[in-house]
Short mmCIF file of N, CA and C in Angstrom, two decimals:
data_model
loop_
_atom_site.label_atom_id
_atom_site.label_comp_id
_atom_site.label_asym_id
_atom_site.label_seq_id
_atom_site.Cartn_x
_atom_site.Cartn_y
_atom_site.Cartn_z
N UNK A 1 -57.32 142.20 44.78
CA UNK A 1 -58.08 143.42 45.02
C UNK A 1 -58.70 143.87 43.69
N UNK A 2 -60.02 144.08 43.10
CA UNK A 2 -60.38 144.73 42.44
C UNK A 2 -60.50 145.89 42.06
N UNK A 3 -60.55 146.91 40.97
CA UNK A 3 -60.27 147.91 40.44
C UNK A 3 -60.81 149.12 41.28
N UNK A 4 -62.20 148.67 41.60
CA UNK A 4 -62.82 149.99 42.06
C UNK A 4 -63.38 149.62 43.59
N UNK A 5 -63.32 150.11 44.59
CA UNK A 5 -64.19 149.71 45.99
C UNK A 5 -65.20 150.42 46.61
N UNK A 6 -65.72 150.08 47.05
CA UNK A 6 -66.97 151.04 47.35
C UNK A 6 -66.45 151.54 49.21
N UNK A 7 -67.16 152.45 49.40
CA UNK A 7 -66.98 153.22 50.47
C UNK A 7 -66.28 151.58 51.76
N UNK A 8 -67.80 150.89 51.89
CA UNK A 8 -67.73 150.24 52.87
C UNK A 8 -66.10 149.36 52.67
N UNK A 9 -66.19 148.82 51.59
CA UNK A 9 -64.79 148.23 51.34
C UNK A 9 -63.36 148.54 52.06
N UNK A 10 -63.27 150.11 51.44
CA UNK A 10 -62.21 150.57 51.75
C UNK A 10 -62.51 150.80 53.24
N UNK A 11 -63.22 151.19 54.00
CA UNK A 11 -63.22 151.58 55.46
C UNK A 11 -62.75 150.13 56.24
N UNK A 12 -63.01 149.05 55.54
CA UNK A 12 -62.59 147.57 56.13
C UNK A 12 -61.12 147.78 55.86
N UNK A 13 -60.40 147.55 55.20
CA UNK A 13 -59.40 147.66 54.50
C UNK A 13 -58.43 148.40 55.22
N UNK A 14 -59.15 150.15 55.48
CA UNK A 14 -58.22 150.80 56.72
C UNK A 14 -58.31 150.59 57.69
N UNK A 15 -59.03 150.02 58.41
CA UNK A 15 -59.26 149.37 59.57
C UNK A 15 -58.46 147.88 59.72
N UNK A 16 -58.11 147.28 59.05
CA UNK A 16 -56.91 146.40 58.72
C UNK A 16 -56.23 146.51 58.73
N UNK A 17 -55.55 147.85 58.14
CA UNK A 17 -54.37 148.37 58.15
C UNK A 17 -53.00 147.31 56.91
N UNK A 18 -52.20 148.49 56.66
CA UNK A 18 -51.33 147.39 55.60
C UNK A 18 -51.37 148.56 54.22
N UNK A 19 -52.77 149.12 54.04
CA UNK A 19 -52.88 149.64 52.78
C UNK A 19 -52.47 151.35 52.85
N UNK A 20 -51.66 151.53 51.44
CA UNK A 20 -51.49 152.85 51.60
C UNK A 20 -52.91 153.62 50.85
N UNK A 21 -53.03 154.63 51.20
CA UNK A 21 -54.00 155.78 50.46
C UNK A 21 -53.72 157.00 50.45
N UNK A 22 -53.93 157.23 48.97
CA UNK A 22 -53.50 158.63 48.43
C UNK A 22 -54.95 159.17 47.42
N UNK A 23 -54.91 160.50 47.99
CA UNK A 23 -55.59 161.52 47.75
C UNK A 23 -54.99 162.13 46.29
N UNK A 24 -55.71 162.04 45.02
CA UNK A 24 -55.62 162.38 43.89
C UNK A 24 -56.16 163.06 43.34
N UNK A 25 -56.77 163.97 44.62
CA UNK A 25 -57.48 165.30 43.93
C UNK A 25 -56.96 166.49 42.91
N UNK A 26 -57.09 166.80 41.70
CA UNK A 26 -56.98 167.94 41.53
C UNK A 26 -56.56 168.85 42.62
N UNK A 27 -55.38 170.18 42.18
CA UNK A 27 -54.86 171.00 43.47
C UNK A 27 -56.12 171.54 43.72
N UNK A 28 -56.74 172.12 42.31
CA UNK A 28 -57.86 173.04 42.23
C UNK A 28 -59.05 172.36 43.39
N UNK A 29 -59.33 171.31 43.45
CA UNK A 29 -60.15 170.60 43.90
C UNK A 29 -59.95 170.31 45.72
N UNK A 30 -59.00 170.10 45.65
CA UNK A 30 -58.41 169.64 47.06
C UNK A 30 -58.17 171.16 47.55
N UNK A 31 -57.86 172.42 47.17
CA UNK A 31 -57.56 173.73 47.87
C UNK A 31 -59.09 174.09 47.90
N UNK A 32 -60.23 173.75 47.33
CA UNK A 32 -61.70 174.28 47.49
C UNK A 32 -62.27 173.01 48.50
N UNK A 33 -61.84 172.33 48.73
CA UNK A 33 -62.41 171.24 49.96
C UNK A 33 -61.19 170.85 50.24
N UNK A 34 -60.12 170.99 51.44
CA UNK A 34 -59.23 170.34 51.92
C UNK A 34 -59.44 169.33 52.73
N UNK A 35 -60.59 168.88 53.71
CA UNK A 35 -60.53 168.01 53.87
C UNK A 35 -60.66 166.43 53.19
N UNK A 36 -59.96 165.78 53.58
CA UNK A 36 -59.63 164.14 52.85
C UNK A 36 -59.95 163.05 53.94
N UNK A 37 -59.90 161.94 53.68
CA UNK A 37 -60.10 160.86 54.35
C UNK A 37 -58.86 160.82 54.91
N UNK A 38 -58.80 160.80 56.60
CA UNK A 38 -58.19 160.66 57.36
C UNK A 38 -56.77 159.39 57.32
N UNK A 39 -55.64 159.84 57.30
CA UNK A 39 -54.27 159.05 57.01
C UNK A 39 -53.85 158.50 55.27
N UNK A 40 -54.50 159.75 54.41
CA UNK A 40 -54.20 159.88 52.96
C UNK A 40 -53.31 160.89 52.87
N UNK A 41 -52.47 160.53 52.31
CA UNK A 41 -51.09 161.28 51.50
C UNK A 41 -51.78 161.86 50.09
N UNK A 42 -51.97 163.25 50.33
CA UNK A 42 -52.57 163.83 48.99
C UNK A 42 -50.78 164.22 47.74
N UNK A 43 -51.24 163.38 46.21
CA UNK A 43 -50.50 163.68 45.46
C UNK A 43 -50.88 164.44 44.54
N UNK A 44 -50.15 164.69 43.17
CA UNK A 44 -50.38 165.84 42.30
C UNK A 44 -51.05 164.41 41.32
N UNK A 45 -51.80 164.64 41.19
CA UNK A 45 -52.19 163.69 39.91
C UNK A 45 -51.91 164.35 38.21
N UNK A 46 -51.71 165.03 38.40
CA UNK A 46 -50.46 165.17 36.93
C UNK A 46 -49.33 164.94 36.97
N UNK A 47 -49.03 164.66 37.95
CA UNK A 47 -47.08 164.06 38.66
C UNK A 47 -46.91 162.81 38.81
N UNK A 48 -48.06 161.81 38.52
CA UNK A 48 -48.19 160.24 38.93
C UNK A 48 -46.69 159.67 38.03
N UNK A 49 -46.50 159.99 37.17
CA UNK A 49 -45.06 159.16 36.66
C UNK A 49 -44.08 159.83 37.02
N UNK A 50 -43.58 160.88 38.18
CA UNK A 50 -42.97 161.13 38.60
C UNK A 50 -42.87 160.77 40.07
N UNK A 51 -43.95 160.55 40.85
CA UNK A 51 -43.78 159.98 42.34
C UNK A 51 -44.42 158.35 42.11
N UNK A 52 -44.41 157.64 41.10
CA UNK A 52 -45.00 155.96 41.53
C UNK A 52 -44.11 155.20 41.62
N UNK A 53 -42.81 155.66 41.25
CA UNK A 53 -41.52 154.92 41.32
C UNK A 53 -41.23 154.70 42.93
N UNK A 54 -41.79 155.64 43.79
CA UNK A 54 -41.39 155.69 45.26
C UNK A 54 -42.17 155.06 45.63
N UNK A 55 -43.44 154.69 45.27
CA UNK A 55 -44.77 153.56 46.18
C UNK A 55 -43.94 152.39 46.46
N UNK A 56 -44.97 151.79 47.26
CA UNK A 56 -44.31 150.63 47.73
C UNK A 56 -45.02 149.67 46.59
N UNK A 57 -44.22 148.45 46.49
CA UNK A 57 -44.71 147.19 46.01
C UNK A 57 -45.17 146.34 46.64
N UNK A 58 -44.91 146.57 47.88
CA UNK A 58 -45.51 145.15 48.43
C UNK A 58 -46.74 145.30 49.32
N UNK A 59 -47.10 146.72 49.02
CA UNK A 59 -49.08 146.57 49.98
C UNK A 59 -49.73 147.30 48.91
N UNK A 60 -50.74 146.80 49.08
CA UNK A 60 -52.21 147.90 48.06
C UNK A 60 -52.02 149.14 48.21
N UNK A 61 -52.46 149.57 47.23
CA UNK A 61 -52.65 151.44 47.28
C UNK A 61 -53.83 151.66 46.72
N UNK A 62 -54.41 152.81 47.57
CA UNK A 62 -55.92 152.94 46.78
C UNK A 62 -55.82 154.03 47.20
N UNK A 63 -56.15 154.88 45.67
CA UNK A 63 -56.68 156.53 45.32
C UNK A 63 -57.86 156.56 44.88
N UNK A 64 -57.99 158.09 45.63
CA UNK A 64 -59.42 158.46 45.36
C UNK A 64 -59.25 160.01 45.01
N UNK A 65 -60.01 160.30 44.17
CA UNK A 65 -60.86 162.09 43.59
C UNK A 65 -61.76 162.33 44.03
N UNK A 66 -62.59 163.14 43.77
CA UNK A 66 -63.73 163.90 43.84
C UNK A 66 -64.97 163.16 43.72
N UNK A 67 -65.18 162.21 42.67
CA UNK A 67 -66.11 161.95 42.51
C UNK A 67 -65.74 160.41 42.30
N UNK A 68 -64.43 159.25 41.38
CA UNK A 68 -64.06 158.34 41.49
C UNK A 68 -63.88 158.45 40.09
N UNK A 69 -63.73 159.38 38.85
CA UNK A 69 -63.54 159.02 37.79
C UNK A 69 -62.59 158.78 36.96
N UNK A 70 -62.33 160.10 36.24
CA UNK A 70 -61.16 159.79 35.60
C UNK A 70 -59.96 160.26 36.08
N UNK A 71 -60.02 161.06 36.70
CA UNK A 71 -58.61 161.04 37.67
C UNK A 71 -58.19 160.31 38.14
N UNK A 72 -59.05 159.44 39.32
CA UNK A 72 -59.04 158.50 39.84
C UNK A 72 -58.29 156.86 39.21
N UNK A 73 -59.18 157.13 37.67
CA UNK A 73 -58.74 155.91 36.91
C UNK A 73 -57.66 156.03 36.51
N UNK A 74 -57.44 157.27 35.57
CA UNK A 74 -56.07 157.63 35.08
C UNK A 74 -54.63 157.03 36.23
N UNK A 75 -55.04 157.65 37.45
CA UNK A 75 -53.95 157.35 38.45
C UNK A 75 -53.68 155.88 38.27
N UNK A 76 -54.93 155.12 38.58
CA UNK A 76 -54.77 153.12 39.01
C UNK A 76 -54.27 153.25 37.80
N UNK A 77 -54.74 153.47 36.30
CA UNK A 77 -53.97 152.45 35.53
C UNK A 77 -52.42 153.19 35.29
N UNK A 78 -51.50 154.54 35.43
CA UNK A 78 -50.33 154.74 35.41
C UNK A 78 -50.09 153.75 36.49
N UNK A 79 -50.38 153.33 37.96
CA UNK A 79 -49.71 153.25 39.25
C UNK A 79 -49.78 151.31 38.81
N UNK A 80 -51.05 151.07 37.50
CA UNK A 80 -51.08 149.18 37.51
C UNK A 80 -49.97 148.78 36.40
N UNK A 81 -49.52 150.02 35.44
CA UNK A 81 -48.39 149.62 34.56
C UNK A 81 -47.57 149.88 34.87
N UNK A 82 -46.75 150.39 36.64
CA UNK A 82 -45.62 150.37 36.78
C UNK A 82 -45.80 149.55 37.98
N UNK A 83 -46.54 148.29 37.76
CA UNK A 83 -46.54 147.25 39.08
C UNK A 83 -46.99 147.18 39.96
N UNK A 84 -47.80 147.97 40.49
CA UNK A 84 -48.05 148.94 41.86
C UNK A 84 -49.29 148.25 42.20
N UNK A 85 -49.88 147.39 43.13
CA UNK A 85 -51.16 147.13 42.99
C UNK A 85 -52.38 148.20 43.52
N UNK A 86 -53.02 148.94 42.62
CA UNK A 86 -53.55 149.81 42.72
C UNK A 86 -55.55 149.34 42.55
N UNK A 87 -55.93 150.20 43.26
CA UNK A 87 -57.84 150.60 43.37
C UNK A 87 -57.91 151.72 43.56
N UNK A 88 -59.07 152.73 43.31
CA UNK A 88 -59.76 153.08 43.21
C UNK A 88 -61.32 153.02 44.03
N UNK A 89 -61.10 154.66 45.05
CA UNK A 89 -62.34 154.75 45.78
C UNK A 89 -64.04 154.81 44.73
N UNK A 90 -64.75 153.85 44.72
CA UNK A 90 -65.57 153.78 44.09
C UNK A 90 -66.44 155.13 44.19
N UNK A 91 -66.57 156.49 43.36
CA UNK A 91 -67.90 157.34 44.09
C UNK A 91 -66.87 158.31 44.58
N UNK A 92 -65.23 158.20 44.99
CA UNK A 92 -64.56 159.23 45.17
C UNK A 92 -64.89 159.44 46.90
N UNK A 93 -64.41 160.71 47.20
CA UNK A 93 -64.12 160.88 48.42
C UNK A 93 -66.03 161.52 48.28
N UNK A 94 -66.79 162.13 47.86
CA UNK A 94 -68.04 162.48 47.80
C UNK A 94 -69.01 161.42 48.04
N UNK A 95 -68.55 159.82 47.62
CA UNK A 95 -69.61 158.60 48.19
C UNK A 95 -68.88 158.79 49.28
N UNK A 96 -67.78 158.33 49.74
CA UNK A 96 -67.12 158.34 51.20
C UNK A 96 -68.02 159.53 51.95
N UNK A 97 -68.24 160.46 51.84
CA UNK A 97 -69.04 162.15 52.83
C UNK A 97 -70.17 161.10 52.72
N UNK A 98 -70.75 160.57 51.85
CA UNK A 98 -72.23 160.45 51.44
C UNK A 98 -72.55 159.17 52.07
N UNK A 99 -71.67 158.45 52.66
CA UNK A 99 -71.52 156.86 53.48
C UNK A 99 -71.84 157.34 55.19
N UNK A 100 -71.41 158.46 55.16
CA UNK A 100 -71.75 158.82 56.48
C UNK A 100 -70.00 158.45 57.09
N UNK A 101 -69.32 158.53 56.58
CA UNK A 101 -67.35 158.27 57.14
C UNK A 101 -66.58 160.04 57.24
N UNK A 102 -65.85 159.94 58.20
CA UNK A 102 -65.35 160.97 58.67
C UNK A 102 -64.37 161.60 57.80
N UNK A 103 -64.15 162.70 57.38
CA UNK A 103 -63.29 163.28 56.72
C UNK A 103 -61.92 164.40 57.69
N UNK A 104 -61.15 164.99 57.21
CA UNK A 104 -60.34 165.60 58.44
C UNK A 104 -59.50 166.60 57.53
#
């Protein structure tokens, strides 16, 4: 799996099923737009070395922010140095609105 995926990617991917996804919005961010991409577990992304010990190891995980940057990145690379195979929504949950994909 590569680092970053673009909208269409990941919508294949959940439609496959297997992969976890977590919502790494800022609180600030996620309490001014609560909706997320439908069957994402929203975390604290200042808490990532406190909840990555609980991910699973054995399926993909892919987080997404606001826009796909550095939150986003920050998260994959804490979640790729504790083993975790991690991506990144390319464009954030804002390309996802902007793909024309359902939010909830």
């Amino acid at each position: 799996m590569t680092t970053h995926l673009p909208p269409d990617e990941l919508d294949q991917l959940l439609k496959a099923g297997g992969v976890l996804l977590l919502d790494v919005r800022r609180k600030t961010d996620r309490d001014a737009d609560p909706a997320g991409i439908p069957g994402a577990e929203w975390r604290d992304p200042e808490a990532a070395s406190d909840w990555r010990e609980n991910l699973p190891r054995d399926r993909p995980v892919v987080v997404y922010c606001v826009r796909g940057g550095s939150v986003s990145r920050s998260v994959t690379a804490a979640l790729s140095e504790a083993g975790i195979r991690t991506s990144y929504l390319e464009g954030g949950i804002e390309a996802w609105k902007a793909s024309g994909r359902a939010t909830g």
